[in-house]
Amino acid sequence: MNKRPGKKPVRREKPEFEQKLLDLARVTRVVKGGRRFRFRATLVIGNRKGQVGVGVAKGSDVSDAIQKAYNDAKKCMITVKLSENTIPHDVKMKLGSAKILLKPAPQGRGVIAGGAVRAVVDLVGIRDIVSKSLGTSNKLNVARATIEALKTLKAPRVKVEAAKEVVVKEAIVKEEVAKVTKKVKEV
């Protein structure tokens, strides 16, 4: 059903990054006349292709806090080196009282993670991972610890057979090029 009769449907552009709201809290500042309320938003953004960021900001209303958190997350973006649909190796990270353990998983296993870790690895684009959050349950600290853990990942190793196959193919191509150039010179 068309909500605007007589008007064409409005096409929205796809945003640059997907976002997930981790936490929204009402925070209070006590002043002489009473209490002043503001909102604190914790947001994770990512493009599901290896980029992710976590932002936190306060605003006088919810939409203002979310917009500020989005801008903060864009400033703190990192690029993660993925190995197919998982991470290349195990990683442990401690940030404050948050301890995170991330392990690669075989294809088809899925994302086995809870809360903030799930939000971060999902928006990075990791499809198979096993994780455990130890220590604090504070969503902001767990998300930041996950980002730090993903920063420490090393580039995935190239499998030896695949590398040898590429070298052999390059050698075959060079031989064929030499044959063709020899035939051209004869003619």
GROMACS .gro file of N, CA and C in nm, residues 97-187:
model
  273
   97SER      N    1   3.908  -0.417   3.246
   97SER     CA    2   3.870  -0.544   3.309
   97SER      C    3   3.804  -0.638   3.209
   98ALA      N    4   3.799  -0.599   3.082
   98ALA     CA    5   3.739  -0.685   2.979
   98ALA      C    6   3.846  -0.775   2.919
   99LYS      N    7   3.819  -0.905   2.920
   99LYS     CA    8   3.909  -1.003   2.858
   99LYS      C    9   3.833  -1.071   2.746
  100ILE      N   10   3.895  -1.080   2.629
  100ILE     CA   11   3.830  -1.137   2.511
  100ILE      C   12   3.918  -1.248   2.454
  101LEU      N   13   3.855  -1.357   2.414
  101LEU     CA   14   3.922  -1.467   2.347
  101LEU      C   15   3.851  -1.490   2.214
  102LEU      N   16   3.925  -1.480   2.104
  102LEU     CA   17   3.869  -1.503   1.970
  102LEU      C   18   3.945  -1.617   1.905
  103LYS      N   19   3.871  -1.712   1.845
  103LYS     CA   20   3.933  -1.827   1.779
  103LYS      C   21   3.871  -1.846   1.641
  104PRO      N   22   3.952  -1.882   1.542
  104PRO     CA   23   3.894  -1.912   1.410
  104PRO      C   24   3.809  -2.038   1.416
  105ALA      N   25   3.710  -2.045   1.329
  105ALA     CA   26   3.621  -2.162   1.326
  105ALA      C   27   3.614  -2.216   1.184
  106PRO      N   28   3.585  -2.346   1.169
  106PRO     CA   29   3.572  -2.402   1.035
  106PRO      C   30   3.451  -2.343   0.963
  107GLN      N   31   3.454  -2.350   0.830
  107GLN     CA   32   3.346  -2.291   0.751
  107GLN      C   33   3.213  -2.357   0.784
  108GLY      N   34   3.109  -2.276   0.802
  108GLY     CA   35   2.976  -2.325   0.834
  108GLY      C   36   2.945  -2.328   0.983
  109ARG      N   37   3.042  -2.301   1.067
  109ARG     CA   38   3.022  -2.305   1.211
  109ARG      C   39   2.935  -2.189   1.258
  110GLY      N   40   2.953  -2.072   1.198
  110GLY     CA   41   2.873  -1.955   1.235
  110GLY      C   42   2.943  -1.870   1.340
  111VAL      N   43   2.876  -1.762   1.378
  111VAL     CA   44   2.930  -1.671   1.479
  111VAL      C   45   2.883  -1.718   1.615
  112ILE      N   46   2.977  -1.768   1.695
  112ILE     CA   47   2.945  -1.810   1.831
  112ILE      C   48   3.005  -1.705   1.922
  113ALA      N   49   2.924  -1.607   1.953
  113ALA     CA   50   2.969  -1.493   2.033
  113ALA      C   51   2.847  -1.431   2.097
  114GLY      N   52   2.870  -1.357   2.203
  114GLY     CA   53   2.758  -1.296   2.272
  114GLY      C   54   2.768  -1.145   2.272
  115GLY      N   55   2.654  -1.080   2.272
  115GLY     CA   56   2.644  -0.936   2.294
  115GLY      C   57   2.731  -0.849   2.206
  116ALA      N   58   2.820  -0.774   2.271
  116ALA     CA   59   2.902  -0.675   2.202
  116ALA      C   60   3.000  -0.739   2.106
  117VAL      N   61   3.056  -0.854   2.140
  117VAL     CA   62   3.151  -0.922   2.052
  117VAL      C   63   3.080  -0.962   1.923
  118ARG      N   64   2.959  -1.014   1.934
  118ARG     CA   65   2.881  -1.054   1.817
  118ARG      C   66   2.855  -0.935   1.725
  119ALA      N   67   2.819  -0.821   1.783
  119ALA     CA   68   2.791  -0.702   1.703
  119ALA      C   69   2.914  -0.659   1.625
  120VAL      N   70   3.031  -0.660   1.690
  120VAL     CA   71   3.154  -0.615   1.625
  120VAL      C   72   3.195  -0.712   1.514
  121VAL      N   73   3.202  -0.842   1.543
  121VAL     CA   74   3.250  -0.937   1.442
  121VAL      C   75   3.150  -0.950   1.327
  122ASP      N   76   3.022  -0.932   1.354
  122ASP     CA   77   2.921  -0.937   1.250
  122ASP      C   78   2.939  -0.821   1.152
  123LEU      N   79   2.964  -0.700   1.203
  123LEU     CA   80   2.979  -0.584   1.117
  123LEU      C   81   3.116  -0.578   1.048
  124VAL      N   82   3.214  -0.657   1.097
  124VAL     CA   83   3.342  -0.668   1.026
  124VAL      C   84   3.322  -0.754   0.901
  125GLY      N   85   3.236  -0.854   0.911
  125GLY     CA   86   3.213  -0.945   0.800
  125GLY      C   87   3.262  -1.085   0.827
  126ILE      N   88   3.295  -1.114   0.951
  126ILE     CA   89   3.340  -1.248   0.989
  126ILE      C   90   3.217  -1.337   1.003
  127ARG      N   91   3.217  -1.452   0.933
  127ARG     CA   92   3.100  -1.540   0.936
  127ARG      C   93   3.120  -1.662   1.025
  128ASP      N   94   3.247  -1.700   1.050
  128ASP     CA   95   3.276  -1.818   1.131
  128ASP      C   96   3.379  -1.782   1.236
  129ILE      N   97   3.338  -1.783   1.363
  129ILE     CA   98   3.429  -1.748   1.472
  129ILE      C   99   3.372  -1.803   1.602
  130VAL      N  100   3.462  -1.835   1.694
  130VAL     CA  101   3.423  -1.875   1.829
  130VAL      C  102   3.486  -1.774   1.923
  131SER      N  103   3.408  -1.722   2.017
  131SER     CA  104   3.464  -1.623   2.109
  131SER      C  105   3.411  -1.645   2.249
  132LYS      N  106   3.484  -1.592   2.344
  132LYS     CA  107   3.440  -1.595   2.483
  132LYS      C  108   3.478  -1.462   2.545
  133SER      N  109   3.383  -1.402   2.612
  133SER     CA  110   3.406  -1.277   2.683
  133SER      C  111   3.422  -1.311   2.830
  134LEU      N  112   3.539  -1.281   2.885
  134LEU     CA  113   3.568  -1.308   3.025
  134LEU      C  114   3.579  -1.175   3.097
  135GLY      N  115   3.556  -1.173   3.225
  135GLY     CA  116   3.569  -1.047   3.299
  135GLY      C  117   3.440  -0.968   3.294
  136THR      N  118   3.451  -0.840   3.262
  136THR     CA  119   3.338  -0.749   3.271
  136THR      C  120   3.229  -0.779   3.167
  137SER      N  121   3.109  -0.733   3.196
  137SER     CA  122   2.999  -0.746   3.100
  137SER      C  123   2.961  -0.608   3.044
  138ASN      N  124   3.044  -0.507   3.073
  138ASN     CA  125   3.020  -0.372   3.022
  138ASN      C  126   3.034  -0.373   2.869
  139LYS      N  127   2.927  -0.338   2.800
  139LYS     CA  128   2.924  -0.350   2.653
  139LYS      C  129   3.030  -0.264   2.585
  140LEU      N  130   3.051  -0.143   2.634
  140LEU     CA  131   3.148  -0.053   2.572
  140LEU      C  132   3.290  -0.109   2.586
  141ASN      N  133   3.327  -0.155   2.706
  141ASN     CA  134   3.462  -0.209   2.727
  141ASN      C  135   3.484  -0.338   2.649
  142VAL      N  136   3.381  -0.423   2.642
  142VAL     CA  137   3.393  -0.548   2.566
  142VAL      C  138   3.410  -0.518   2.417
  143ALA      N  139   3.334  -0.421   2.364
  143ALA     CA  140   3.344  -0.384   2.223
  143ALA      C  141   3.483  -0.326   2.193
  144ARG      N  142   3.533  -0.241   2.281
  144ARG     CA  143   3.666  -0.183   2.260
  144ARG      C  144   3.775  -0.289   2.268
  145ALA      N  145   3.760  -0.385   2.360
  145ALA     CA  146   3.858  -0.494   2.371
  145ALA      C  147   3.855  -0.580   2.244
  146THR      N  148   3.736  -0.602   2.188
  146THR     CA  149   3.725  -0.679   2.064
  146THR      C  150   3.794  -0.607   1.949
  147ILE      N  151   3.777  -0.475   1.941
  147ILE     CA  152   3.843  -0.395   1.838
  147ILE      C  153   3.995  -0.406   1.853
  148GLU      N  154   4.044  -0.395   1.977
  148GLU     CA  155   4.189  -0.407   2.001
  148GLU      C  156   4.240  -0.546   1.962
  149ALA      N  157   4.159  -0.650   1.991
  149ALA     CA  158   4.198  -0.787   1.955
  149ALA      C  159   4.206  -0.800   1.803
  150LEU      N  160   4.111  -0.743   1.731
  150LEU     CA  161   4.111  -0.751   1.585
  150LEU      C  162   4.226  -0.671   1.525
  151LYS      N  163   4.270  -0.564   1.594
  151LYS     CA  164   4.384  -0.485   1.547
  151LYS      C  165   4.512  -0.567   1.548
  152THR      N  166   4.525  -0.659   1.644
  152THR     CA  167   4.649  -0.735   1.660
  152THR      C  168   4.662  -0.852   1.562
  153LEU      N  169   4.559  -0.878   1.482
  153LEU     CA  170   4.565  -0.990   1.389
  153LEU      C  171   4.674  -0.967   1.284
  154LYS      N  172   4.747  -1.075   1.255
  154LYS     CA  173   4.850  -1.070   1.151
  154LYS      C  174   4.787  -1.114   1.019
  155ALA      N  175   4.852  -1.080   0.910
  155ALA     CA  176   4.801  -1.116   0.777
  155ALA      C  177   4.794  -1.268   0.764
  156PRO      N  178   4.691  -1.320   0.698
  156PRO     CA  179   4.681  -1.465   0.682
  156PRO      C  180   4.793  -1.520   0.595
  157ARG      N  181   4.837  -1.640   0.628
  157ARG     CA  182   4.944  -1.705   0.551
  157ARG      C  183   4.887  -1.758   0.420
  158VAL      N  184   4.968  -1.751   0.316
  158VAL     CA  185   4.930  -1.808   0.188
  158VAL      C  186   4.967  -1.955   0.192
  159LYS      N  187   4.875  -2.041   0.152
  159LYS     CA  188   4.903  -2.184   0.153
  159LYS      C  189   5.012  -2.216   0.050
  160VAL      N  190   5.103  -2.307   0.086
  160VAL     CA  191   5.219  -2.339   0.004
  160VAL      C  192   5.176  -2.394  -0.132
  161GLU      N  193   5.077  -2.483  -0.135
  161GLU     CA  194   5.033  -2.542  -0.262
  161GLU      C  195   4.981  -2.434  -0.355
  162ALA      N  196   4.903  -2.341  -0.302
  162ALA     CA  197   4.848  -2.234  -0.384
  162ALA      C  198   4.959  -2.144  -0.439
  163ALA      N  199   5.059  -2.115  -0.358
  163ALA     CA  200   5.170  -2.032  -0.402
  163ALA      C  201   5.251  -2.103  -0.511
  164LYS      N  202   5.276  -2.235  -0.494
  164LYS     CA  203   5.349  -2.312  -0.595
  164LYS      C  204   5.271  -2.316  -0.726
  165GLU      N  205   5.138  -2.332  -0.715
  165GLU     CA  206   5.052  -2.338  -0.833
  165GLU      C  207   5.062  -2.208  -0.913
  166VAL      N  208   5.066  -2.097  -0.845
  166VAL     CA  209   5.077  -1.967  -0.911
  166VAL      C  210   5.211  -1.956  -0.983
  167VAL      N  211   5.320  -2.000  -0.917
  167VAL     CA  212   5.454  -1.995  -0.978
  167VAL      C  213   5.459  -2.082  -1.102
  168VAL      N  214   5.401  -2.202  -1.095
  168VAL     CA  215   5.400  -2.294  -1.210
  168VAL      C  216   5.321  -2.231  -1.325
  169LYS      N  217   5.206  -2.173  -1.298
  169LYS     CA  218   5.126  -2.110  -1.402
  169LYS      C  219   5.201  -1.994  -1.467
  170GLU      N  220   5.273  -1.916  -1.386
  170GLU     CA  221   5.352  -1.805  -1.441
  170GLU      C  222   5.461  -1.858  -1.534
  171ALA      N  223   5.526  -1.969  -1.496
  171ALA     CA  224   5.631  -2.028  -1.579
  171ALA      C  225   5.574  -2.078  -1.711
  172ILE      N  226   5.457  -2.139  -1.708
  172ILE     CA  227   5.392  -2.189  -1.830
  172ILE      C  228   5.358  -2.072  -1.922
  173VAL      N  229   5.306  -1.966  -1.866
  173VAL     CA  230   5.271  -1.848  -1.946
  173VAL      C  231   5.396  -1.788  -2.011
  174LYS      N  232   5.507  -1.781  -1.937
  174LYS     CA  233   5.631  -1.727  -1.993
  174LYS      C  234   5.680  -1.812  -2.109
  175GLU      N  235   5.670  -1.946  -2.096
  175GLU     CA  236   5.711  -2.035  -2.204
  175GLU      C  237   5.627  -2.014  -2.328
  176GLU      N  238   5.495  -2.000  -2.310
  176GLU     CA  239   5.405  -1.979  -2.423
  176GLU      C  240   5.435  -1.846  -2.491
  177VAL      N  241   5.461  -1.743  -2.413
  177VAL     CA  242   5.495  -1.612  -2.468
  177VAL      C  243   5.624  -1.622  -2.550
  178ALA      N  244   5.724  -1.695  -2.499
  178ALA     CA  245   5.851  -1.713  -2.570
  178ALA      C  246   5.828  -1.785  -2.703
  179LYS      N  247   5.743  -1.889  -2.706
  179LYS     CA  248   5.713  -1.962  -2.828
  179LYS      C  249   5.647  -1.871  -2.931
  180VAL      N  250   5.551  -1.792  -2.887
  180VAL     CA  251   5.478  -1.703  -2.977
  180VAL      C  252   5.572  -1.597  -3.035
  181THR      N  253   5.656  -1.539  -2.951
  181THR     CA  254   5.751  -1.438  -3.002
  181THR      C  255   5.850  -1.499  -3.100
  182LYS      N  256   5.892  -1.624  -3.077
  182LYS     CA  257   5.983  -1.693  -3.168
  182LYS      C  258   5.917  -1.715  -3.302
  183LYS      N  259   5.787  -1.755  -3.303
  183LYS     CA  260   5.712  -1.776  -3.428
  183LYS      C  261   5.694  -1.644  -3.502
  184VAL      N  262   5.671  -1.537  -3.430
  184VAL     CA  263   5.652  -1.406  -3.491
  184VAL      C  264   5.782  -1.360  -3.559
  185LYS      N  265   5.895  -1.384  -3.495
  185LYS     CA  266   6.023  -1.345  -3.551
  185LYS      C  267   6.055  -1.424  -3.679
  186GLU      N  268   6.015  -1.553  -3.684
  186GLU     CA  269   6.038  -1.637  -3.801
  186GLU      C  270   5.958  -1.588  -3.920
  187VAL      N  271   5.840  -1.536  -3.896
  187VAL     CA  272   5.752  -1.491  -4.004
  187VAL      C  273   5.790  -1.356  -4.050
   0.00000   0.00000   0.00000
